[in-house]
XYZ file of C-alpha atoms in Angstrom:
694
model
C 92.995 123.891 -116.624
C 89.522 122.789 -117.036
C 88.715 119.003 -115.930
C 86.348 118.693 -118.543
C 88.069 119.756 -121.646
C 90.452 116.686 -121.868
C 93.358 116.112 -123.936
C 93.311 112.755 -126.132
C 97.086 112.304 -126.990
C 97.535 109.421 -129.988
C 100.640 108.093 -130.893
C 101.893 110.776 -132.667
C 102.085 113.460 -130.028
C 98.930 114.923 -131.366
C 96.616 116.813 -128.662
C 93.155 115.898 -130.066
C 89.770 118.182 -127.615
C 87.511 115.843 -126.250
C 84.205 117.701 -125.438
C 82.090 116.118 -122.793
C 79.501 117.337 -120.197
C 79.900 115.050 -117.000
C 77.442 112.569 -115.774
C 76.526 111.920 -119.786
C 77.413 109.114 -122.196
C 80.381 109.485 -124.120
C 80.279 108.741 -128.021
C 83.819 108.888 -129.403
C 84.516 109.187 -133.111
C 86.902 107.196 -134.534
C 89.412 108.895 -137.620
C 88.152 107.655 -141.153
C 91.557 105.761 -141.470
C 93.266 102.823 -139.186
C 96.330 103.607 -137.787
C 99.279 102.031 -139.770
C 101.348 99.473 -138.532
C 105.768 100.015 -138.534
C 106.392 103.039 -140.565
C 103.261 104.374 -140.016
C 104.422 107.466 -137.975
C 106.880 108.614 -140.944
C 104.451 107.798 -143.140
C 101.956 110.257 -141.209
C 104.354 112.778 -140.773
C 105.352 113.218 -144.220
C 101.277 113.145 -145.340
C 100.733 115.796 -143.397
C 103.669 118.080 -144.110
C 104.169 117.292 -148.051
C 104.419 120.311 -150.056
C 104.935 122.722 -147.080
C 108.164 123.984 -145.265
C 108.057 123.630 -142.117
C 109.861 126.933 -140.760
C 107.094 128.581 -143.217
C 104.404 126.922 -141.039
C 105.748 128.732 -138.179
C 105.516 131.379 -138.877
C 102.302 133.403 -139.506
C 102.474 136.640 -141.813
C 101.407 138.917 -139.094
C 103.745 137.466 -136.244
C 106.421 139.845 -137.539
C 104.526 143.116 -136.807
C 103.599 141.345 -133.364
C 99.655 140.484 -134.407
C 98.493 137.750 -132.413
C 97.230 135.122 -134.557
C 93.110 134.285 -134.850
C 93.889 130.969 -133.718
C 95.033 132.672 -130.390
C 92.364 135.320 -130.542
C 89.657 132.377 -130.219
C 91.436 130.493 -127.196
C 91.449 133.645 -125.452
C 88.007 134.693 -125.801
C 87.372 130.926 -125.376
C 89.427 130.902 -122.031
C 88.030 134.557 -120.477
C 84.057 132.889 -120.997
C 85.300 130.084 -119.716
C 86.826 132.020 -116.582
C 83.453 133.852 -116.579
C 81.131 131.233 -116.500
C 82.924 129.320 -114.051
C 82.402 132.593 -112.076
C 79.238 132.514 -112.323
C 78.311 128.842 -111.290
C 80.567 129.288 -108.037
C 78.663 132.267 -107.183
C 75.285 129.809 -108.031
C 76.858 127.255 -106.249
C 76.537 125.278 -109.352
C 78.976 122.163 -110.434
C 82.071 123.052 -112.322
C 81.253 121.546 -115.717
C 80.901 122.246 -119.145
C 77.056 122.170 -120.245
C 76.051 121.965 -124.093
C 75.408 125.404 -124.734
C 79.510 125.784 -124.197
C 80.449 123.103 -125.898
C 78.699 123.760 -129.101
C 79.559 127.499 -129.043
C 83.274 126.267 -128.876
C 82.430 123.391 -132.034
C 81.083 126.414 -134.068
C 84.187 128.389 -133.683
C 86.600 125.525 -134.777
C 84.125 124.556 -137.845
C 84.516 128.539 -138.870
C 82.072 130.516 -140.904
C 82.026 130.065 -144.460
C 80.496 128.074 -148.014
C 78.809 126.141 -145.578
C 76.679 129.135 -143.888
C 76.818 131.046 -147.271
C 75.011 128.341 -149.151
C 71.995 127.692 -146.172
C 71.898 131.907 -145.605
C 70.894 131.570 -149.450
C 68.342 128.433 -149.139
C 66.675 129.722 -146.051
C 66.472 133.353 -147.718
C 64.580 132.052 -150.638
C 61.828 130.713 -147.860
C 62.291 133.750 -145.995
C 61.459 135.380 -149.823
C 58.759 133.092 -150.213
C 56.924 134.266 -146.644
C 57.351 138.029 -147.773
C 55.952 137.263 -151.222
C 52.488 135.632 -149.614
C 52.270 138.539 -147.772
C 51.629 140.498 -150.822
C 49.733 137.945 -152.985
C 46.624 138.266 -151.637
C 46.489 142.402 -152.247
C 47.494 142.128 -155.619
C 45.159 139.607 -156.786
C 41.662 140.521 -155.037
C 40.886 143.584 -157.217
C 41.014 141.177 -160.534
C 39.934 138.148 -158.865
C 36.793 139.785 -157.541
C 35.826 140.793 -160.938
C 36.785 137.244 -162.227
C 34.898 134.827 -159.188
C 32.102 137.624 -158.087
C 33.217 138.208 -154.783
C 31.474 140.771 -152.923
C 32.885 143.269 -150.282
C 32.267 141.404 -147.245
C 33.989 138.195 -148.776
C 36.667 140.191 -149.611
C 36.927 140.808 -145.861
C 37.108 137.479 -145.143
C 39.491 136.292 -147.323
C 42.538 138.998 -146.272
C 41.474 137.661 -142.682
C 41.188 133.977 -143.226
C 45.100 134.133 -144.464
C 45.879 136.098 -141.682
C 43.964 133.476 -139.500
C 45.796 130.981 -141.303
C 49.784 132.275 -140.853
C 48.971 132.768 -137.273
C 47.714 128.816 -136.934
C 50.556 128.076 -139.161
C 53.307 129.613 -137.251
C 52.433 127.943 -133.755
C 51.711 124.568 -134.939
C 54.717 124.124 -137.096
C 57.212 126.557 -134.464
C 56.223 124.219 -131.604
C 56.629 120.764 -134.122
C 59.799 121.811 -135.370
C 61.658 121.770 -131.661
C 59.956 117.961 -131.820
C 60.510 116.705 -135.295
C 63.087 118.722 -136.446
C 63.829 122.272 -138.378
C 64.574 121.109 -141.441
C 61.728 118.460 -141.746
C 59.014 120.556 -140.421
C 60.701 123.541 -142.778
C 60.356 121.284 -146.106
C 56.677 120.199 -144.889
C 55.793 124.043 -144.829
C 56.854 124.855 -148.244
C 55.867 121.485 -150.016
C 51.936 122.921 -148.311
C 52.718 126.043 -149.648
C 53.696 125.148 -152.674
C 51.085 122.418 -153.698
C 47.882 124.437 -152.518
C 49.432 127.765 -154.200
C 49.135 126.126 -157.100
C 45.673 124.607 -157.094
C 44.659 128.144 -155.739
C 45.809 129.008 -159.310
C 43.058 126.874 -161.165
C 40.168 127.565 -158.263
C 37.670 128.805 -160.333
C 34.665 128.912 -157.299
C 35.370 131.541 -154.715
C 34.865 128.668 -152.205
C 37.680 126.645 -153.594
C 39.808 129.619 -153.723
C 39.558 130.467 -149.849
C 39.887 126.981 -148.659
C 43.566 126.605 -151.317
C 44.891 130.124 -149.814
C 44.121 129.320 -146.431
C 46.450 125.788 -146.716
C 48.630 127.880 -148.447
C 48.747 130.246 -145.201
C 48.815 127.248 -142.984
C 51.893 126.104 -144.292
C 53.708 129.533 -145.218
C 52.705 130.992 -141.833
C 55.494 128.403 -140.020
C 58.487 129.297 -141.942
C 59.427 132.301 -140.048
C 60.022 131.337 -136.937
C 61.983 127.455 -138.699
C 63.911 129.938 -141.091
C 65.933 131.960 -137.780
C 66.105 128.981 -135.753
C 67.578 126.989 -138.235
C 70.176 129.318 -139.133
C 71.234 130.630 -136.013
C 72.284 127.198 -134.695
C 74.819 126.993 -137.473
C 76.438 130.271 -136.445
C 78.890 131.305 -134.061
C 78.226 133.990 -131.098
C 80.075 136.632 -132.867
C 78.650 135.845 -136.597
C 75.053 135.485 -135.041
C 73.223 139.412 -134.746
C 75.271 140.317 -138.394
C 74.040 138.052 -140.195
C 70.517 136.962 -139.143
C 69.936 140.664 -139.913
C 71.509 140.130 -143.399
C 68.971 137.243 -143.435
C 66.257 139.617 -143.049
C 66.734 141.215 -146.272
C 65.191 138.336 -148.201
C 61.218 139.121 -146.431
C 62.039 143.145 -148.295
C 63.076 140.979 -151.152
C 60.190 139.181 -151.052
C 57.882 142.396 -151.330
C 60.193 144.079 -154.070
C 59.566 140.670 -156.082
C 56.158 140.134 -155.500
C 55.264 144.018 -156.558
C 57.406 143.893 -159.531
C 55.688 140.657 -161.053
C 52.597 141.873 -160.306
C 53.168 145.396 -162.045
C 54.447 143.690 -164.817
C 51.720 140.899 -165.129
C 48.608 141.925 -163.822
C 47.548 145.036 -165.627
C 47.555 143.429 -168.793
C 44.371 142.046 -167.873
C 43.557 141.074 -171.702
C 45.836 137.980 -171.891
C 44.440 134.693 -170.560
C 43.095 131.177 -171.986
C 39.688 129.976 -171.895
C 38.983 126.009 -171.798
C 35.401 126.577 -172.697
C 33.046 128.799 -171.162
C 33.584 127.581 -167.421
C 37.276 127.618 -167.061
C 39.441 130.688 -167.233
C 43.019 131.454 -166.886
C 43.266 135.063 -166.532
C 47.293 136.916 -165.492
C 45.983 137.128 -162.026
C 46.541 133.482 -161.930
C 49.616 133.687 -164.017
C 50.980 135.878 -161.251
C 50.229 133.332 -158.113
C 52.236 131.056 -160.275
C 55.083 133.035 -160.628
C 54.965 134.033 -156.569
C 55.542 130.095 -156.505
C 59.402 130.225 -157.645
C 61.068 131.395 -154.308
C 59.391 128.386 -152.513
C 60.066 125.937 -155.078
C 63.508 126.912 -155.063
C 63.899 126.937 -151.078
C 61.925 123.564 -151.291
C 64.906 121.786 -153.699
C 67.454 123.639 -151.977
C 66.584 122.363 -148.587
C 67.003 118.579 -150.172
C 70.942 119.097 -149.721
C 70.874 120.724 -146.327
C 71.400 118.672 -143.006
C 69.647 118.819 -139.885
C 70.407 121.147 -137.836
C 73.059 119.357 -135.092
C 72.452 121.581 -132.105
C 68.776 119.718 -132.634
C 70.185 116.586 -132.780
C 72.124 116.899 -130.068
C 69.467 118.294 -127.847
C 67.518 114.910 -128.810
C 70.454 112.728 -128.077
C 71.240 112.162 -131.703
C 75.003 112.191 -131.198
C 75.643 110.597 -134.243
C 74.043 112.128 -136.635
C 75.355 115.817 -134.601
C 78.801 114.690 -135.238
C 78.580 113.789 -138.874
C 76.972 117.384 -139.812
C 79.577 119.190 -137.799
C 82.054 117.663 -139.318
C 80.489 118.082 -142.581
C 80.631 122.304 -142.249
C 83.668 122.196 -141.129
C 85.301 120.621 -143.825
C 83.063 122.530 -145.969
C 84.415 125.785 -144.769
C 88.079 125.280 -144.446
C 88.280 123.578 -147.966
C 86.999 126.529 -149.363
C 89.250 128.754 -147.682
C 92.209 126.767 -148.762
C 93.202 124.722 -145.807
C 91.672 121.118 -146.539
C 94.447 119.626 -144.611
C 92.049 121.341 -141.030
C 91.149 118.192 -139.393
C 87.783 118.115 -137.115
C 89.558 117.338 -133.653
C 86.448 116.618 -131.677
C 85.963 113.382 -130.668
C 83.827 113.103 -127.871
C 80.062 114.940 -127.415
C 78.461 114.070 -124.527
C 74.961 115.210 -123.711
C 72.252 113.069 -120.976
C 69.935 110.783 -121.936
C 66.227 111.355 -120.304
C 64.320 109.163 -118.934
C 61.447 110.444 -121.115
C 63.660 109.427 -124.709
C 64.257 105.973 -123.193
C 60.504 105.564 -122.402
C 59.528 106.567 -125.762
C 62.014 104.154 -127.467
C 61.165 101.118 -125.544
C 57.336 101.479 -126.237
C 58.336 102.224 -130.022
C 59.516 98.717 -130.395
C 56.691 96.969 -129.257
C 53.079 96.191 -130.156
C 51.574 96.468 -133.689
C 52.071 98.934 -136.204
C 49.255 100.750 -135.274
C 49.950 101.032 -131.632
C 53.875 102.057 -132.409
C 52.329 104.762 -134.688
C 49.828 105.702 -131.973
C 52.133 105.610 -129.090
C 54.836 108.217 -131.103
C 52.230 110.547 -131.933
C 50.868 110.811 -128.605
C 53.624 110.921 -127.022
C 54.535 113.907 -129.776
C 51.640 115.852 -128.966
C 52.231 115.666 -125.325
C 55.743 116.651 -125.368
C 54.419 119.814 -127.721
C 51.994 120.579 -125.509
C 54.579 120.500 -122.321
C 56.780 122.461 -124.648
C 54.297 125.184 -124.568
C 52.837 125.051 -121.312
C 56.970 125.399 -119.964
C 56.873 129.249 -121.548
C 55.116 129.776 -118.838
C 57.943 128.796 -116.280
C 59.031 131.587 -113.856
C 62.439 132.154 -115.522
C 60.985 132.701 -119.116
C 57.529 134.145 -117.694
C 58.671 138.017 -117.642
C 60.581 137.911 -120.511
C 58.655 136.060 -122.713
C 55.683 138.923 -121.380
C 57.825 141.667 -121.855
C 59.014 140.350 -125.266
C 55.298 139.113 -126.828
C 54.290 142.991 -125.836
C 56.675 144.284 -128.294
C 55.731 141.971 -130.836
C 52.441 142.791 -130.597
C 52.673 146.295 -130.474
C 55.254 146.718 -132.971
C 53.033 144.439 -134.970
C 49.862 146.272 -133.946
C 51.484 149.344 -135.471
C 53.619 148.023 -138.778
C 50.317 145.978 -140.042
C 47.641 148.274 -139.430
C 49.443 151.376 -140.965
C 50.518 148.887 -143.867
C 46.549 148.365 -144.658
C 45.847 152.262 -144.165
C 48.755 153.812 -146.464
C 47.205 152.160 -149.477
C 43.501 152.773 -148.762
C 44.080 156.100 -148.205
C 45.860 156.497 -151.539
C 42.695 154.796 -152.587
C 40.436 156.882 -150.990
C 42.173 159.688 -152.399
C 41.905 159.234 -155.563
C 38.501 158.141 -155.273
C 37.441 161.695 -153.586
C 39.739 163.031 -156.789
C 37.546 160.768 -159.069
C 34.203 161.649 -157.650
C 35.064 165.605 -157.730
C 35.161 165.715 -161.316
C 31.541 163.696 -161.920
C 29.417 165.179 -164.579
C 25.286 165.879 -163.198
C 22.899 165.673 -166.086
C 19.119 166.787 -164.943
C 16.240 166.325 -167.171
C 17.422 165.715 -169.711
C 15.315 163.977 -173.163
C 17.428 162.726 -175.401
C 14.767 160.648 -178.870
C 16.270 158.772 -181.483
C 19.794 159.099 -180.611
C 22.895 156.663 -181.360
C 24.994 156.385 -178.232
C 28.173 155.096 -179.485
C 30.579 156.848 -177.674
C 31.498 155.865 -173.566
C 29.902 157.048 -170.671
C 32.005 157.453 -167.798
C 31.635 159.006 -164.274
C 28.212 160.682 -164.699
C 24.898 161.220 -163.162
C 21.908 161.174 -164.797
C 18.264 162.461 -162.936
C 15.069 162.168 -164.210
C 16.193 162.085 -167.575
C 13.888 160.698 -170.628
C 15.297 158.567 -173.105
C 13.042 157.608 -176.184
C 13.879 155.455 -179.497
C 17.795 155.427 -178.234
C 20.101 152.918 -179.457
C 23.473 152.211 -177.050
C 25.328 149.788 -179.005
C 29.045 148.822 -178.363
C 29.866 151.265 -175.686
C 31.870 151.098 -172.351
C 29.609 152.585 -169.584
C 31.762 153.174 -166.475
C 30.934 154.226 -163.036
C 27.379 155.746 -164.269
C 24.159 155.764 -162.102
C 21.042 156.883 -164.221
C 18.263 157.769 -161.261
C 14.839 158.435 -161.407
C 14.786 158.654 -165.532
C 12.639 156.480 -168.183
C 13.897 154.059 -170.889
C 11.403 153.350 -173.755
C 11.739 151.843 -177.104
C 15.547 151.992 -176.512
C 18.110 148.897 -177.241
C 21.463 148.150 -175.818
C 24.079 145.622 -177.380
C 27.115 144.713 -176.733
C 27.140 147.097 -173.576
C 30.048 146.703 -171.132
C 29.623 148.373 -167.634
C 31.457 148.478 -164.509
C 30.144 150.068 -161.471
C 27.230 151.612 -163.338
C 23.485 151.262 -161.915
C 19.595 152.059 -162.574
C 17.812 153.133 -159.629
C 14.242 154.007 -159.571
C 13.819 154.090 -163.454
C 10.580 152.719 -165.669
C 12.175 150.328 -168.672
C 9.287 150.555 -171.440
C 9.828 148.212 -174.766
C 13.626 147.830 -174.323
C 15.736 145.191 -175.542
C 19.369 144.158 -173.810
C 21.213 141.829 -176.595
C 24.547 140.579 -175.537
C 24.927 142.741 -172.228
C 26.134 142.485 -168.705
C 22.909 144.921 -167.732
C 20.763 141.763 -165.999
C 17.885 142.520 -163.947
C 19.299 140.990 -160.881
C 22.013 143.486 -160.075
C 22.143 146.273 -162.097
C 18.478 147.435 -161.720
C 17.417 148.483 -158.628
C 14.123 149.234 -157.592
C 13.095 150.058 -161.301
C 10.032 148.981 -162.850
C 10.224 146.816 -165.756
C 7.767 147.097 -168.520
C 8.126 144.422 -171.363
C 11.881 144.177 -170.957
C 13.828 141.620 -172.700
C 17.054 140.421 -172.212
C 19.024 138.423 -174.941
C 22.157 136.143 -174.083
C 23.020 138.194 -171.212
C 26.504 137.971 -169.870
C 25.361 136.984 -166.426
C 28.119 136.729 -163.768
C 31.252 139.100 -162.717
C 32.895 139.743 -166.277
C 35.986 140.927 -166.839
C 36.478 144.114 -168.706
C 39.528 143.458 -171.050
C 40.059 147.560 -171.899
C 40.474 148.314 -168.735
C 43.641 148.407 -166.809
C 43.948 147.554 -162.947
C 45.531 150.637 -161.069
C 49.502 150.268 -161.164
C 49.602 152.930 -158.144
C 48.888 149.995 -155.474
C 51.645 147.930 -157.020
C 54.435 151.117 -156.995
C 53.744 151.899 -153.515
C 54.444 148.492 -152.422
C 57.462 148.125 -154.290
C 58.585 151.604 -153.046
C 57.700 150.853 -149.299
C 59.857 147.346 -149.742
C 62.625 149.448 -151.249
C 62.754 151.893 -148.689
C 63.511 149.704 -146.083
C 66.820 148.724 -147.727
C 68.979 151.122 -146.051
C 67.323 150.234 -142.514
C 68.384 146.762 -143.230
C 71.888 147.642 -143.753
C 72.118 149.948 -141.011
C 71.053 147.268 -138.645
C 72.872 144.600 -140.221
C 75.851 146.121 -139.552
C 75.488 147.404 -136.254
C 73.813 144.822 -134.512
C 76.426 143.463 -132.720
C 78.138 146.804 -132.404
C 75.447 148.575 -130.355
C 73.109 145.586 -129.405
C 69.763 144.137 -129.820
C 68.119 146.261 -127.008
C 69.044 149.959 -128.536
C 68.318 148.826 -132.122
C 64.600 147.961 -130.961
C 63.836 150.595 -128.576
C 65.753 153.482 -130.533
C 63.664 152.336 -134.189
C 60.436 152.121 -132.671
C 60.616 155.403 -131.003
C 62.114 157.182 -133.910
C 59.200 155.307 -135.918
C 56.720 156.478 -133.491
C 57.763 160.305 -134.006
C 57.343 159.551 -137.879
C 53.842 158.835 -137.629
C 52.725 162.376 -136.890
C 54.382 163.684 -139.991
C 51.481 161.302 -141.723
C 49.388 164.498 -140.178
C 50.671 166.345 -143.350
C 49.676 163.418 -145.710
C 47.573 165.552 -148.161
C 47.801 164.405 -150.811
C 48.865 160.906 -152.470
C 52.380 161.589 -153.163
C 52.904 162.794 -149.223
C 51.138 159.723 -148.157
C 54.004 157.866 -150.337
C 56.623 159.348 -149.257
C 55.821 159.318 -145.462
C 55.051 155.595 -145.794
C 58.486 155.281 -147.045
C 60.144 157.155 -144.208
C 57.765 154.910 -141.552
C 59.086 151.868 -143.408
C 62.511 152.517 -143.299
C 62.671 153.405 -139.903
C 60.524 150.663 -138.484
C 62.121 147.666 -140.329
C 65.557 147.667 -137.721
C 63.009 146.903 -135.111
C 61.917 144.093 -136.695
C 65.256 142.540 -137.261
C 66.549 143.360 -133.781
C 62.880 141.225 -132.295
C 63.642 138.289 -134.662
C 67.481 138.299 -133.330
C 66.610 138.500 -129.871
C 63.825 136.149 -129.824
C 66.074 133.986 -131.326
C 68.894 134.168 -128.340
C 66.483 134.608 -125.554
C 65.002 130.577 -125.548
C 67.189 127.502 -125.129
C 67.107 125.220 -128.020
C 64.747 122.906 -126.781
C 62.069 125.594 -126.595
C 63.542 128.113 -129.196
C 60.858 127.577 -132.239
C 57.750 126.938 -129.639
C 58.625 130.570 -128.410
C 59.274 131.549 -131.656
C 55.973 130.200 -133.311
C 53.605 131.785 -129.987
C 54.945 135.258 -130.667
C 55.090 134.893 -134.748
C 51.754 134.250 -133.620
C 50.707 136.933 -131.755
C 52.200 138.898 -134.358
C 49.576 137.994 -137.032
C 46.768 137.995 -134.422
C 48.269 141.893 -133.769
C 47.939 142.456 -137.272
C 44.354 141.243 -137.588
C 43.391 143.268 -135.250
C 45.303 146.798 -136.237
C 44.113 146.006 -140.051
C 40.658 145.631 -138.995
C 40.754 148.764 -137.253
C 42.586 150.791 -138.912
C 40.753 150.300 -141.933
C 37.541 151.628 -140.022
C 38.848 155.130 -139.836
C 39.797 155.449 -143.648
C 37.566 158.570 -144.824
C 36.683 159.656 -141.734
C 40.136 160.755 -139.595
C 43.313 160.409 -139.788
C 43.839 161.298 -135.828
C 42.838 158.065 -134.233
C 44.875 155.471 -136.290
C 47.901 157.839 -135.975
C 47.219 158.431 -132.206
C 46.808 154.411 -131.610
C 49.938 153.907 -133.919
C 52.352 156.216 -132.055
C 50.714 155.113 -128.429
C 51.682 151.205 -129.817
C 55.127 152.193 -130.977
C 56.197 154.576 -127.889
C 54.917 151.959 -125.238
C 57.057 148.808 -127.212
C 60.486 150.686 -127.606
C 59.909 151.348 -124.152
C 59.321 148.310 -123.073
C 62.169 147.001 -125.065
C 64.722 148.214 -122.807
C 63.965 146.038 -120.396
C 64.651 143.062 -122.493
C 67.555 141.111 -121.542
C 71.153 142.369 -123.562
C 72.096 138.740 -125.892
C 74.814 140.112 -127.443
C 77.470 138.355 -125.889
C 74.944 135.162 -124.545
C 75.586 131.591 -125.679
C 72.593 129.407 -127.360
C 71.351 127.893 -124.518
């Protein structure tokens, strides 16, 4: 028997295993009740066996068929694992001692998988869903927000870029802090920042404030992904880890479905709104942002009732707190399974205490409050930077580089094509619309009352004399080299309408959004009058937003459902490496089908196919990232890799968008090359299926 698996024998003769690591400090935990005097033995035995038949308890239902008891299976697995580690240590000339990783895995097996993990699964799933929702918010509100706040095309691009930059910075910062401050605490900070600034962005009337609030919101939500996967993985035993982390990935899909569905149901009904004076408007796109906060709020409330990761406490020498949480997990699970009599038998957990921890504690107890605050945060920053630099250590450098390249290639292709698909559909819609434009050349219209809408027209060298344009909509109309003399415009609403090189004589514009600074390009104004102009950007309440973009996003998110299910079912059976490599290579083949996308329907079909085949690679990457790195660096490494993913998304989005309307070949070739290289390189990553979290 291993020297470090000791058995403490109590007075009743019950053997209690003691988990410990050589050379460390022992932290014994006493039972909740004192040892009784006199008849304590009989009372204890009576309490333990009350309502149970000793003969019945001795038998296990499967014993009649020769089926081993689950506890026997676990014991055999532990013994085999311990023997394998012992041989590895002997081969490496290492001392024969049980480390925290093996110790923690055995404790989690004793705690089991049950109600506690499923409760945490829902709470962290809502946090991940909030991240999925946030990825769609800006894209869905921009078509409406640009009208409401006069956002130019250049500023629209800046908004999308800065949101991704903020998420990249947030992933790096919060991932690094979570290894030193705690997973739960940092995740609460992330969600709180997201909720506060998302709420403020709903009421921002100017583009500058809206941009600032969305940047801060992205900084908060950007840290959720690294923390969520690390946090949940540290409550899972080895044989459950791959499957249940993959099920957790489905909440990102739920976020896309939720955002698409609510946007579809709220934003197109643009006529609804609240006006508080002339300068304060609340329209449906702002309501949509409020509704998108619900997953983050639910996750934030749920986290209040969840404990910190005990693995984080053990890594930081907080043994008592870790023991209490592990006992909570154990009791919650076994009571839910109808076995409340099971006792949490861990009495000692030992880990060495570092000199660095002692130094910080000494310094934190001296000096003034400000000095103590300065010492704590200076050391925190120092430890965070050391943790980041340690990722380049020789034992982590090569596999970290391979993993970063796979993350980058996957994100470059996925996010690049995610921009290309809807933009390609919009371009096809634009081409179809342009093909139906009506051209009027050298027409002369005199003393005519225009009381009908003008849509998708070009008027060249026309003459309009004593005409009236009253209570009409002018949409996608262009007047070139035309004359307007003694005309009258009243209550005119225009969209994408311009007058170029025209002559305007003795003409009145009353209560219209046709004003001199924006709608008239190189025009000659002779006695033109503008009365009560609707300056600024004004919403056309009678024009519904194009719902195709919401439908495309909804179908794309829904298409990932089969891939999510299959990856969860087979993650532990065929391994992470085959899941990642196979998914990326199949996705690479699917990109060639995009050459056949000659219609909007074909683009939507191939988009769904690509998403369905590529989602398994994402799930595998998130699982293997958690498993490769040790606990002290796990969140930091995940944050760096997730930040790399956001950087790749920015680069891919910019490059792929440049080729819309020019050529399909270059984006498709770039996506294929990146996916193929990443898929082949993924085969060089280590197999972590049976790896204990270090």
